[in-house]
Amino acid sequence: QRTMQRVSQQEFQHGLRTLISEVRMMRAMELLVKGDISVETAAHAVGFDSLGSFTAAFSERVGLSPGEFRQRNRAALRSCARI
Protein backbone atom coordinates (compact mmCIF):
# COMPACT_ATOMS: atom_id res chain seq x y z
CA GLN A 1 0.00 0.00 0.00
CA ARG A 2 2.83 2.42 0.79
CA THR A 3 4.45 1.65 -2.54
CA MET A 4 1.21 2.37 -4.39
CA GLN A 5 0.78 5.60 -2.45
CA ARG A 6 4.34 6.69 -3.26
CA VAL A 7 4.04 5.80 -6.96
CA SER A 8 0.69 7.57 -7.15
CA GLN A 9 2.17 10.69 -5.59
CA GLN A 10 5.21 10.63 -7.89
CA GLU A 11 3.36 9.89 -11.12
CA PHE A 12 0.18 11.89 -10.67
CA GLN A 13 1.06 14.46 -7.99
CA HIS A 14 -1.93 13.21 -5.98
CA GLY A 15 -2.39 10.60 -3.33
CA LEU A 16 -4.05 7.29 -4.02
CA ARG A 17 -7.25 8.26 -2.21
CA THR A 18 -7.58 11.40 -4.32
CA LEU A 19 -7.12 9.42 -7.52
CA ILE A 20 -9.65 6.79 -6.49
CA SER A 21 -12.14 9.49 -5.56
CA GLU A 22 -11.60 11.21 -8.90
CA VAL A 23 -12.18 7.98 -10.82
CA ARG A 24 -15.38 7.35 -8.84
CA MET A 25 -16.69 10.84 -9.62
CA MET A 26 -15.85 10.53 -13.32
CA ARG A 27 -17.72 7.23 -13.48
CA ALA A 28 -20.67 8.75 -11.64
CA MET A 29 -20.77 11.62 -14.15
CA GLU A 30 -20.79 9.14 -17.01
CA LEU A 31 -23.59 7.10 -15.45
CA LEU A 32 -25.69 10.18 -14.74
CA VAL A 33 -25.45 11.51 -18.28
CA LYS A 34 -25.52 8.32 -20.33
CA GLY A 35 -27.46 5.95 -18.13
CA ASP A 36 -31.15 5.75 -17.41
CA ILE A 37 -30.59 5.03 -13.75
CA SER A 38 -31.50 6.92 -10.63
CA VAL A 39 -29.02 9.10 -8.78
CA GLU A 40 -29.19 6.63 -5.92
CA THR A 41 -28.31 3.72 -8.20
CA ALA A 42 -25.39 5.71 -9.64
CA ALA A 43 -24.21 6.46 -6.10
CA HIS A 44 -24.26 2.77 -5.19
CA ALA A 45 -22.56 1.83 -8.47
CA VAL A 46 -19.54 3.98 -7.60
CA GLY A 47 -19.29 2.72 -4.03
CA PHE A 48 -21.35 5.10 -1.88
CA ASP A 49 -23.70 3.55 0.67
CA SER A 50 -25.40 6.85 1.43
CA LEU A 51 -27.15 9.04 -1.12
CA GLY A 52 -26.49 12.05 1.11
CA SER A 53 -22.76 11.36 1.22
CA PHE A 54 -22.66 10.90 -2.54
CA THR A 55 -24.60 14.10 -3.18
CA ALA A 56 -22.31 16.07 -0.86
CA ALA A 57 -19.12 14.65 -2.41
CA PHE A 58 -20.41 15.08 -5.96
CA SER A 59 -21.59 18.64 -5.35
CA GLU A 60 -18.26 19.59 -3.77
CA ARG A 61 -16.30 18.13 -6.68
CA VAL A 62 -18.53 19.24 -9.57
CA GLY A 63 -20.25 22.34 -8.24
CA LEU A 64 -23.71 21.01 -9.07
CA SER A 65 -25.96 18.45 -7.48
CA PRO A 66 -26.09 15.13 -9.34
CA GLY A 67 -29.59 15.94 -10.63
CA GLU A 68 -28.55 19.38 -11.91
CA PHE A 69 -25.47 17.89 -13.54
CA ARG A 70 -27.61 15.28 -15.29
CA GLN A 71 -30.12 17.84 -16.59
CA ARG A 72 -27.52 20.26 -17.92
CA ASN A 73 -25.38 17.65 -19.58
CA ARG A 74 -28.19 15.65 -21.12
CA ALA A 75 -29.53 18.86 -22.66
CA ALA A 76 -26.08 19.55 -24.10
CA LEU A 77 -25.86 16.02 -25.52
CA ARG A 78 -29.27 16.38 -27.15
CA SER A 79 -28.18 19.68 -28.72
CA CYS A 80 -25.04 18.07 -30.12
CA ALA A 81 -27.00 15.14 -31.49
CA ARG A 82 -29.16 17.49 -33.58
CA ILE A 83 -26.12 18.92 -35.37
PDB file of N, CA and C in Angstrom:
ATOM      1  N   GLN A   1       0.826  -1.187   0.000  1.00  0.00           N
ATOM      2  CA  GLN A   1       0.000   0.000   0.000  1.00  0.00           C
ATOM      3  C   GLN A   1       0.874   1.257   0.000  1.00  0.00           C
ATOM      4  N   ARG A   2       1.940   1.259   0.776  1.00  0.00           N
ATOM      5  CA  ARG A   2       2.830   2.420   0.790  1.00  0.00           C
ATOM      6  C   ARG A   2       3.479   2.638  -0.568  1.00  0.00           C
ATOM      7  N   THR A   3       3.840   1.531  -1.223  1.00  0.00           N
ATOM      8  CA  THR A   3       4.448   1.649  -2.542  1.00  0.00           C
ATOM      9  C   THR A   3       3.462   2.261  -3.523  1.00  0.00           C
ATOM     10  N   MET A   4       2.232   1.808  -3.492  1.00  0.00           N
ATOM     11  CA  MET A   4       1.209   2.366  -4.385  1.00  0.00           C
ATOM     12  C   MET A   4       0.996   3.848  -4.100  1.00  0.00           C
ATOM     13  N   GLN A   5       0.957   4.208  -2.841  1.00  0.00           N
ATOM     14  CA  GLN A   5       0.784   5.603  -2.453  1.00  0.00           C
ATOM     15  C   GLN A   5       1.948   6.450  -2.985  1.00  0.00           C
ATOM     16  N   ARG A   6       3.155   5.957  -2.822  1.00  0.00           N
ATOM     17  CA  ARG A   6       4.343   6.690  -3.259  1.00  0.00           C
ATOM     18  C   ARG A   6       4.360   6.831  -4.786  1.00  0.00           C
ATOM     19  N   VAL A   7       4.074   5.757  -5.497  1.00  0.00           N
ATOM     20  CA  VAL A   7       4.044   5.803  -6.962  1.00  0.00           C
ATOM     21  C   VAL A   7       2.951   6.750  -7.430  1.00  0.00           C
ATOM     22  N   SER A   8       1.798   6.673  -6.811  1.00  0.00           N
ATOM     23  CA  SER A   8       0.688   7.565  -7.151  1.00  0.00           C
ATOM     24  C   SER A   8       1.100   9.020  -6.976  1.00  0.00           C
ATOM     25  N   GLN A   9       1.731   9.324  -5.879  1.00  0.00           N
ATOM     26  CA  GLN A   9       2.173  10.689  -5.593  1.00  0.00           C
ATOM     27  C   GLN A   9       3.219  11.141  -6.612  1.00  0.00           C
ATOM     28  N   GLN A  10       4.147  10.279  -6.945  1.00  0.00           N
ATOM     29  CA  GLN A  10       5.209  10.630  -7.892  1.00  0.00           C
ATOM     30  C   GLN A  10       4.680  10.797  -9.311  1.00  0.00           C
ATOM     31  N   GLU A  11       3.825   9.891  -9.740  1.00  0.00           N
ATOM     32  CA  GLU A  11       3.358   9.895 -11.124  1.00  0.00           C
ATOM     33  C   GLU A  11       2.237  10.892 -11.394  1.00  0.00           C
ATOM     34  N   PHE A  12       1.377  11.084 -10.435  1.00  0.00           N
ATOM     35  CA  PHE A  12       0.178  11.888 -10.670  1.00  0.00           C
ATOM     36  C   PHE A  12       0.078  13.130  -9.798  1.00  0.00           C
ATOM     37  N   GLN A  13       1.035  13.340  -8.918  1.00  0.00           N
ATOM     38  CA  GLN A  13       1.057  14.464  -7.993  1.00  0.00           C
ATOM     39  C   GLN A  13      -0.171  14.495  -7.078  1.00  0.00           C
ATOM     40  N   HIS A  14      -0.782  13.358  -6.878  1.00  0.00           N
ATOM     41  CA  HIS A  14      -1.927  13.214  -5.977  1.00  0.00           C
ATOM     42  C   HIS A  14      -1.797  11.895  -5.244  1.00  0.00           C
ATOM     43  N   GLY A  15      -2.372  11.840  -4.082  1.00  0.00           N
ATOM     44  CA  GLY A  15      -2.389  10.605  -3.332  1.00  0.00           C
ATOM     45  C   GLY A  15      -3.354   9.598  -3.930  1.00  0.00           C
ATOM     46  N   LEU A  16      -3.216   8.372  -3.511  1.00  0.00           N
ATOM     47  CA  LEU A  16      -4.046   7.286  -4.017  1.00  0.00           C
ATOM     48  C   LEU A  16      -5.530   7.520  -3.729  1.00  0.00           C
ATOM     49  N   ARG A  17      -5.843   7.992  -2.548  1.00  0.00           N
ATOM     50  CA  ARG A  17      -7.254   8.261  -2.209  1.00  0.00           C
ATOM     51  C   ARG A  17      -7.859   9.305  -3.127  1.00  0.00           C
ATOM     52  N   THR A  18      -7.093  10.341  -3.426  1.00  0.00           N
ATOM     53  CA  THR A  18      -7.578  11.399  -4.319  1.00  0.00           C
ATOM     54  C   THR A  18      -7.848  10.836  -5.704  1.00  0.00           C
ATOM     55  N   LEU A  19      -6.937  10.013  -6.201  1.00  0.00           N
ATOM     56  CA  LEU A  19      -7.124   9.417  -7.523  1.00  0.00           C
ATOM     57  C   LEU A  19      -8.332   8.490  -7.569  1.00  0.00           C
ATOM     58  N   ILE A  20      -8.495   7.692  -6.539  1.00  0.00           N
ATOM     59  CA  ILE A  20      -9.651   6.792  -6.489  1.00  0.00           C
ATOM     60  C   ILE A  20     -10.941   7.598  -6.448  1.00  0.00           C
ATOM     61  N   SER A  21     -10.968   8.628  -5.653  1.00  0.00           N
ATOM     62  CA  SER A  21     -12.145   9.486  -5.563  1.00  0.00           C
ATOM     63  C   SER A  21     -12.450  10.137  -6.907  1.00  0.00           C
ATOM     64  N   GLU A  22     -11.419  10.573  -7.590  1.00  0.00           N
ATOM     65  CA  GLU A  22     -11.604  11.208  -8.900  1.00  0.00           C
ATOM     66  C   GLU A  22     -12.183  10.226  -9.918  1.00  0.00           C
ATOM     67  N   VAL A  23     -11.673   9.009  -9.906  1.00  0.00           N
ATOM     68  CA  VAL A  23     -12.182   7.983 -10.817  1.00  0.00           C
ATOM     69  C   VAL A  23     -13.648   7.681 -10.510  1.00  0.00           C
ATOM     70  N   ARG A  24     -13.989   7.610  -9.238  1.00  0.00           N
ATOM     71  CA  ARG A  24     -15.384   7.347  -8.843  1.00  0.00           C
ATOM     72  C   ARG A  24     -16.308   8.465  -9.332  1.00  0.00           C
ATOM     73  N   MET A  25     -15.864   9.707  -9.192  1.00  0.00           N
ATOM     74  CA  MET A  25     -16.694  10.837  -9.623  1.00  0.00           C
ATOM     75  C   MET A  25     -16.844  10.872 -11.138  1.00  0.00           C
ATOM     76  N   MET A  26     -15.770  10.561 -11.854  1.00  0.00           N
ATOM     77  CA  MET A  26     -15.850  10.534 -13.318  1.00  0.00           C
ATOM     78  C   MET A  26     -16.835   9.453 -13.781  1.00  0.00           C
ATOM     79  N   ARG A  27     -16.785   8.310 -13.135  1.00  0.00           N
ATOM     80  CA  ARG A  27     -17.720   7.226 -13.481  1.00  0.00           C
ATOM     81  C   ARG A  27     -19.152   7.632 -13.141  1.00  0.00           C
ATOM     82  N   ALA A  28     -19.331   8.288 -12.015  1.00  0.00           N
ATOM     83  CA  ALA A  28     -20.665   8.754 -11.636  1.00  0.00           C
ATOM     84  C   ALA A  28     -21.193   9.744 -12.672  1.00  0.00           C
ATOM     85  N   MET A  29     -20.345  10.657 -13.130  1.00  0.00           N
ATOM     86  CA  MET A  29     -20.767  11.623 -14.150  1.00  0.00           C
ATOM     87  C   MET A  29     -21.206  10.908 -15.414  1.00  0.00           C
ATOM     88  N   GLU A  30     -20.443   9.913 -15.810  1.00  0.00           N
ATOM     89  CA  GLU A  30     -20.789   9.140 -17.006  1.00  0.00           C
ATOM     90  C   GLU A  30     -22.134   8.439 -16.835  1.00  0.00           C
ATOM     91  N   LEU A  31     -22.330   7.797 -15.701  1.00  0.00           N
ATOM     92  CA  LEU A  31     -23.591   7.098 -15.449  1.00  0.00           C
ATOM     93  C   LEU A  31     -24.776   8.054 -15.436  1.00  0.00           C
ATOM     94  N   LEU A  32     -24.588   9.218 -14.841  1.00  0.00           N
ATOM     95  CA  LEU A  32     -25.689  10.181 -14.745  1.00  0.00           C
ATOM     96  C   LEU A  32     -26.089  10.732 -16.101  1.00  0.00           C
ATOM     97  N   VAL A  33     -25.141  10.928 -16.975  1.00  0.00           N
ATOM     98  CA  VAL A  33     -25.452  11.511 -18.280  1.00  0.00           C
ATOM     99  C   VAL A  33     -25.922  10.457 -19.272  1.00  0.00           C
ATOM    100  N   LYS A  34     -25.238   9.328 -19.307  1.00  0.00           N
ATOM    101  CA  LYS A  34     -25.521   8.322 -20.325  1.00  0.00           C
ATOM    102  C   LYS A  34     -26.509   7.257 -19.894  1.00  0.00           C
ATOM    103  N   GLY A  35     -26.610   7.023 -18.610  1.00  0.00           N
ATOM    104  CA  GLY A  35     -27.457   5.949 -18.131  1.00  0.00           C
ATOM    105  C   GLY A  35     -28.862   6.400 -17.779  1.00  0.00           C
ATOM    106  N   ASP A  36     -29.774   5.480 -17.830  1.00  0.00           N
ATOM    107  CA  ASP A  36     -31.149   5.746 -17.410  1.00  0.00           C
ATOM    108  C   ASP A  36     -31.364   5.134 -16.035  1.00  0.00           C
ATOM    109  N   ILE A  37     -30.506   5.538 -15.108  1.00  0.00           N
ATOM    110  CA  ILE A  37     -30.593   5.028 -13.747  1.00  0.00           C
ATOM    111  C   ILE A  37     -30.794   6.200 -12.796  1.00  0.00           C
ATOM    112  N   SER A  38     -31.278   5.885 -11.628  1.00  0.00           N
ATOM    113  CA  SER A  38     -31.498   6.925 -10.633  1.00  0.00           C
ATOM    114  C   SER A  38     -30.166   7.408 -10.069  1.00  0.00           C
ATOM    115  N   VAL A  39     -30.203   8.576  -9.445  1.00  0.00           N
ATOM    116  CA  VAL A  39     -29.017   9.103  -8.779  1.00  0.00           C
ATOM    117  C   VAL A  39     -28.575   8.131  -7.690  1.00  0.00           C
ATOM    118  N   GLU A  40     -29.521   7.573  -6.986  1.00  0.00           N
ATOM    119  CA  GLU A  40     -29.192   6.626  -5.916  1.00  0.00           C
ATOM    120  C   GLU A  40     -28.484   5.391  -6.466  1.00  0.00           C
ATOM    121  N   THR A  41     -28.948   4.883  -7.583  1.00  0.00           N
ATOM    122  CA  THR A  41     -28.314   3.720  -8.201  1.00  0.00           C
ATOM    123  C   THR A  41     -26.895   4.066  -8.665  1.00  0.00           C
ATOM    124  N   ALA A  42     -26.720   5.258  -9.224  1.00  0.00           N
ATOM    125  CA  ALA A  42     -25.388   5.709  -9.638  1.00  0.00           C
ATOM    126  C   ALA A  42     -24.465   5.804  -8.422  1.00  0.00           C
ATOM    127  N   ALA A  43     -24.996   6.338  -7.327  1.00  0.00           N
ATOM    128  CA  ALA A  43     -24.206   6.456  -6.097  1.00  0.00           C
ATOM    129  C   ALA A  43     -23.731   5.090  -5.629  1.00  0.00           C
ATOM    130  N   HIS A  44     -24.623   4.126  -5.613  1.00  0.00           N
ATOM    131  CA  HIS A  44     -24.260   2.771  -5.186  1.00  0.00           C
ATOM    132  C   HIS A  44     -23.274   2.135  -6.162  1.00  0.00           C
ATOM    133  N   ALA A  45     -23.439   2.414  -7.451  1.00  0.00           N
ATOM    134  CA  ALA A  45     -22.560   1.828  -8.468  1.00  0.00           C
ATOM    135  C   ALA A  45     -21.112   2.280  -8.319  1.00  0.00           C
ATOM    136  N   VAL A  46     -20.909   3.480  -7.768  1.00  0.00           N
ATOM    137  CA  VAL A  46     -19.543   3.979  -7.598  1.00  0.00           C
ATOM    138  C   VAL A  46     -19.050   3.848  -6.162  1.00  0.00           C
ATOM    139  N   GLY A  47     -19.794   3.093  -5.350  1.00  0.00           N
ATOM    140  CA  GLY A  47     -19.294   2.724  -4.033  1.00  0.00           C
ATOM    141  C   GLY A  47     -19.787   3.521  -2.842  1.00  0.00           C
ATOM    142  N   PHE A  48     -20.808   4.353  -3.017  1.00  0.00           N
ATOM    143  CA  PHE A  48     -21.353   5.097  -1.883  1.00  0.00           C
ATOM    144  C   PHE A  48     -22.543   4.338  -1.308  1.00  0.00           C
ATOM    145  N   ASP A  49     -22.571   4.192   0.001  1.00  0.00           N
ATOM    146  CA  ASP A  49     -23.698   3.548   0.666  1.00  0.00           C
ATOM    147  C   ASP A  49     -24.809   4.538   0.972  1.00  0.00           C
ATOM    148  N   SER A  50     -24.448   5.808   1.052  1.00  0.00           N
ATOM    149  CA  SER A  50     -25.398   6.846   1.434  1.00  0.00           C
ATOM    150  C   SER A  50     -25.589   7.837   0.291  1.00  0.00           C
ATOM    151  N   LEU A  51     -26.843   8.052  -0.082  1.00  0.00           N
ATOM    152  CA  LEU A  51     -27.153   9.037  -1.118  1.00  0.00           C
ATOM    153  C   LEU A  51     -26.724  10.428  -0.677  1.00  0.00           C
ATOM    154  N   GLY A  52     -26.900  10.746   0.593  1.00  0.00           N
ATOM    155  CA  GLY A  52     -26.495  12.047   1.113  1.00  0.00           C
ATOM    156  C   GLY A  52     -24.995  12.272   1.007  1.00  0.00           C
ATOM    157  N   SER A  53     -24.216  11.254   1.329  1.00  0.00           N
ATOM    158  CA  SER A  53     -22.760  11.358   1.222  1.00  0.00           C
ATOM    159  C   SER A  53     -22.335  11.524  -0.232  1.00  0.00           C
ATOM    160  N   PHE A  54     -22.963  10.777  -1.117  1.00  0.00           N
ATOM    161  CA  PHE A  54     -22.656  10.901  -2.541  1.00  0.00           C
ATOM    162  C   PHE A  54     -22.992  12.292  -3.046  1.00  0.00           C
ATOM    163  N   THR A  55     -24.175  12.780  -2.714  1.00  0.00           N
ATOM    164  CA  THR A  55     -24.597  14.100  -3.176  1.00  0.00           C
ATOM    165  C   THR A  55     -23.649  15.178  -2.675  1.00  0.00           C
ATOM    166  N   ALA A  56     -23.244  15.091  -1.425  1.00  0.00           N
ATOM    167  CA  ALA A  56     -22.314  16.075  -0.864  1.00  0.00           C
ATOM    168  C   ALA A  56     -20.961  16.010  -1.564  1.00  0.00           C
ATOM    169  N   ALA A  57     -20.424  14.811  -1.746  1.00  0.00           N
ATOM    170  CA  ALA A  57     -19.120  14.654  -2.405  1.00  0.00           C
ATOM    171  C   ALA A  57     -19.189  15.095  -3.865  1.00  0.00           C
ATOM    172  N   PHE A  58     -20.247  14.724  -4.551  1.00  0.00           N
ATOM    173  CA  PHE A  58     -20.412  15.078  -5.957  1.00  0.00           C
ATOM    174  C   PHE A  58     -20.549  16.589  -6.103  1.00  0.00           C
ATOM    175  N   SER A  59     -21.378  17.190  -5.276  1.00  0.00           N
ATOM    176  CA  SER A  59     -21.591  18.643  -5.345  1.00  0.00           C
ATOM    177  C   SER A  59     -20.311  19.409  -5.050  1.00  0.00           C
ATOM    178  N   GLU A  60     -19.531  18.932  -4.101  1.00  0.00           N
ATOM    179  CA  GLU A  60     -18.263  19.590  -3.768  1.00  0.00           C
ATOM    180  C   GLU A  60     -17.288  19.496  -4.937  1.00  0.00           C
ATOM    181  N   ARG A  61     -17.238  18.343  -5.574  1.00  0.00           N
ATOM    182  CA  ARG A  61     -16.301  18.126  -6.680  1.00  0.00           C
ATOM    183  C   ARG A  61     -16.731  18.826  -7.962  1.00  0.00           C
ATOM    184  N   VAL A  62     -18.033  18.777  -8.282  1.00  0.00           N
ATOM    185  CA  VAL A  62     -18.529  19.237  -9.573  1.00  0.00           C
ATOM    186  C   VAL A  62     -19.108  20.651  -9.512  1.00  0.00           C
ATOM    187  N   GLY A  63     -19.627  21.026  -8.364  1.00  0.00           N
ATOM    188  CA  GLY A  63     -20.247  22.343  -8.236  1.00  0.00           C
ATOM    189  C   GLY A  63     -21.733  22.349  -8.548  1.00  0.00           C
ATOM    190  N   LEU A  64     -22.276  21.188  -8.813  1.00  0.00           N
ATOM    191  CA  LEU A  64     -23.706  21.011  -9.072  1.00  0.00           C
ATOM    192  C   LEU A  64     -24.161  19.756  -8.356  1.00  0.00           C
ATOM    193  N   SER A  65     -25.436  19.704  -8.026  1.00  0.00           N
ATOM    194  CA  SER A  65     -25.961  18.452  -7.485  1.00  0.00           C
ATOM    195  C   SER A  65     -25.987  17.420  -8.615  1.00  0.00           C
ATOM    196  N   PRO A  66     -26.043  16.141  -8.282  1.00  0.00           N
ATOM    197  CA  PRO A  66     -26.092  15.126  -9.338  1.00  0.00           C
ATOM    198  C   PRO A  66     -27.270  15.335 -10.305  1.00  0.00           C
ATOM    199  N   GLY A  67     -28.428  15.713  -9.771  1.00  0.00           N
ATOM    200  CA  GLY A  67     -29.593  15.942 -10.628  1.00  0.00           C
ATOM    201  C   GLY A  67     -29.398  17.122 -11.576  1.00  0.00           C
ATOM    202  N   GLU A  68     -28.827  18.206 -11.065  1.00  0.00           N
ATOM    203  CA  GLU A  68     -28.549  19.375 -11.910  1.00  0.00           C
ATOM    204  C   GLU A  68     -27.520  19.037 -12.986  1.00  0.00           C
ATOM    205  N   PHE A  69     -26.495  18.305 -12.581  1.00  0.00           N
ATOM    206  CA  PHE A  69     -25.471  17.890 -13.538  1.00  0.00           C
ATOM    207  C   PHE A  69     -26.099  17.074 -14.660  1.00  0.00           C
ATOM    208  N   ARG A  70     -26.954  16.127 -14.296  1.00  0.00           N
ATOM    209  CA  ARG A  70     -27.615  15.283 -15.285  1.00  0.00           C
ATOM    210  C   ARG A  70     -28.442  16.117 -16.262  1.00  0.00           C
ATOM    211  N   GLN A  71     -29.262  17.016 -15.729  1.00  0.00           N
ATOM    212  CA  GLN A  71     -30.120  17.838 -16.590  1.00  0.00           C
ATOM    213  C   GLN A  71     -29.306  18.681 -17.559  1.00  0.00           C
ATOM    214  N   ARG A  72     -28.320  19.378 -17.069  1.00  0.00           N
ATOM    215  CA  ARG A  72     -27.517  20.265 -17.921  1.00  0.00           C
ATOM    216  C   ARG A  72     -26.760  19.500 -18.992  1.00  0.00           C
ATOM    217  N   ASN A  73     -26.199  18.381 -18.629  1.00  0.00           N
ATOM    218  CA  ASN A  73     -25.381  17.650 -19.584  1.00  0.00           C
ATOM    219  C   ASN A  73     -26.198  16.826 -20.558  1.00  0.00           C
ATOM    220  N   ARG A  74     -27.328  16.352 -20.161  1.00  0.00           N
ATOM    221  CA  ARG A  74     -28.195  15.654 -21.118  1.00  0.00           C
ATOM    222  C   ARG A  74     -28.732  16.626 -22.149  1.00  0.00           C
ATOM    223  N   ALA A  75     -29.067  17.843 -21.720  1.00  0.00           N
ATOM    224  CA  ALA A  75     -29.533  18.861 -22.659  1.00  0.00           C
ATOM    225  C   ALA A  75     -28.439  19.184 -23.665  1.00  0.00           C
ATOM    226  N   ALA A  76     -27.198  19.274 -23.202  1.00  0.00           N
ATOM    227  CA  ALA A  76     -26.076  19.545 -24.099  1.00  0.00           C
ATOM    228  C   ALA A  76     -25.872  18.398 -25.088  1.00  0.00           C
ATOM    229  N   LEU A  77     -25.997  17.162 -24.621  1.00  0.00           N
ATOM    230  CA  LEU A  77     -25.858  16.018 -25.519  1.00  0.00           C
ATOM    231  C   LEU A  77     -26.953  15.999 -26.572  1.00  0.00           C
ATOM    232  N   ARG A  78     -28.171  16.337 -26.179  1.00  0.00           N
ATOM    233  CA  ARG A  78     -29.270  16.384 -27.149  1.00  0.00           C
ATOM    234  C   ARG A  78     -29.018  17.460 -28.210  1.00  0.00           C
ATOM    235  N   SER A  79     -28.488  18.595 -27.783  1.00  0.00           N
ATOM    236  CA  SER A  79     -28.185  19.680 -28.724  1.00  0.00           C
ATOM    237  C   SER A  79     -27.124  19.237 -29.722  1.00  0.00           C
ATOM    238  N   CYS A  80     -26.110  18.552 -29.237  1.00  0.00           N
ATOM    239  CA  CYS A  80     -25.038  18.069 -30.118  1.00  0.00           C
ATOM    240  C   CYS A  80     -25.547  17.009 -31.094  1.00  0.00           C
ATOM    241  N   ALA A  81     -26.477  16.214 -30.647  1.00  0.00           N
ATOM    242  CA  ALA A  81     -27.003  15.137 -31.492  1.00  0.00           C
ATOM    243  C   ALA A  81     -27.802  15.690 -32.667  1.00  0.00           C
ATOM    244  N   ARG A  82     -28.364  16.877 -32.506  1.00  0.00           N
ATOM    245  CA  ARG A  82     -29.163  17.490 -33.578  1.00  0.00           C
ATOM    246  C   ARG A  82     -28.289  18.082 -34.683  1.00  0.00           C
ATOM    247  N   ILE A  83     -27.015  18.272 -34.389  1.00  0.00           N
ATOM    248  CA  ILE A  83     -26.119  18.916 -35.374  1.00  0.00           C
ATOM    249  C   ILE A  83     -25.710  17.928 -36.436  1.00  0.00           C
TER     250      ILE A  83
END
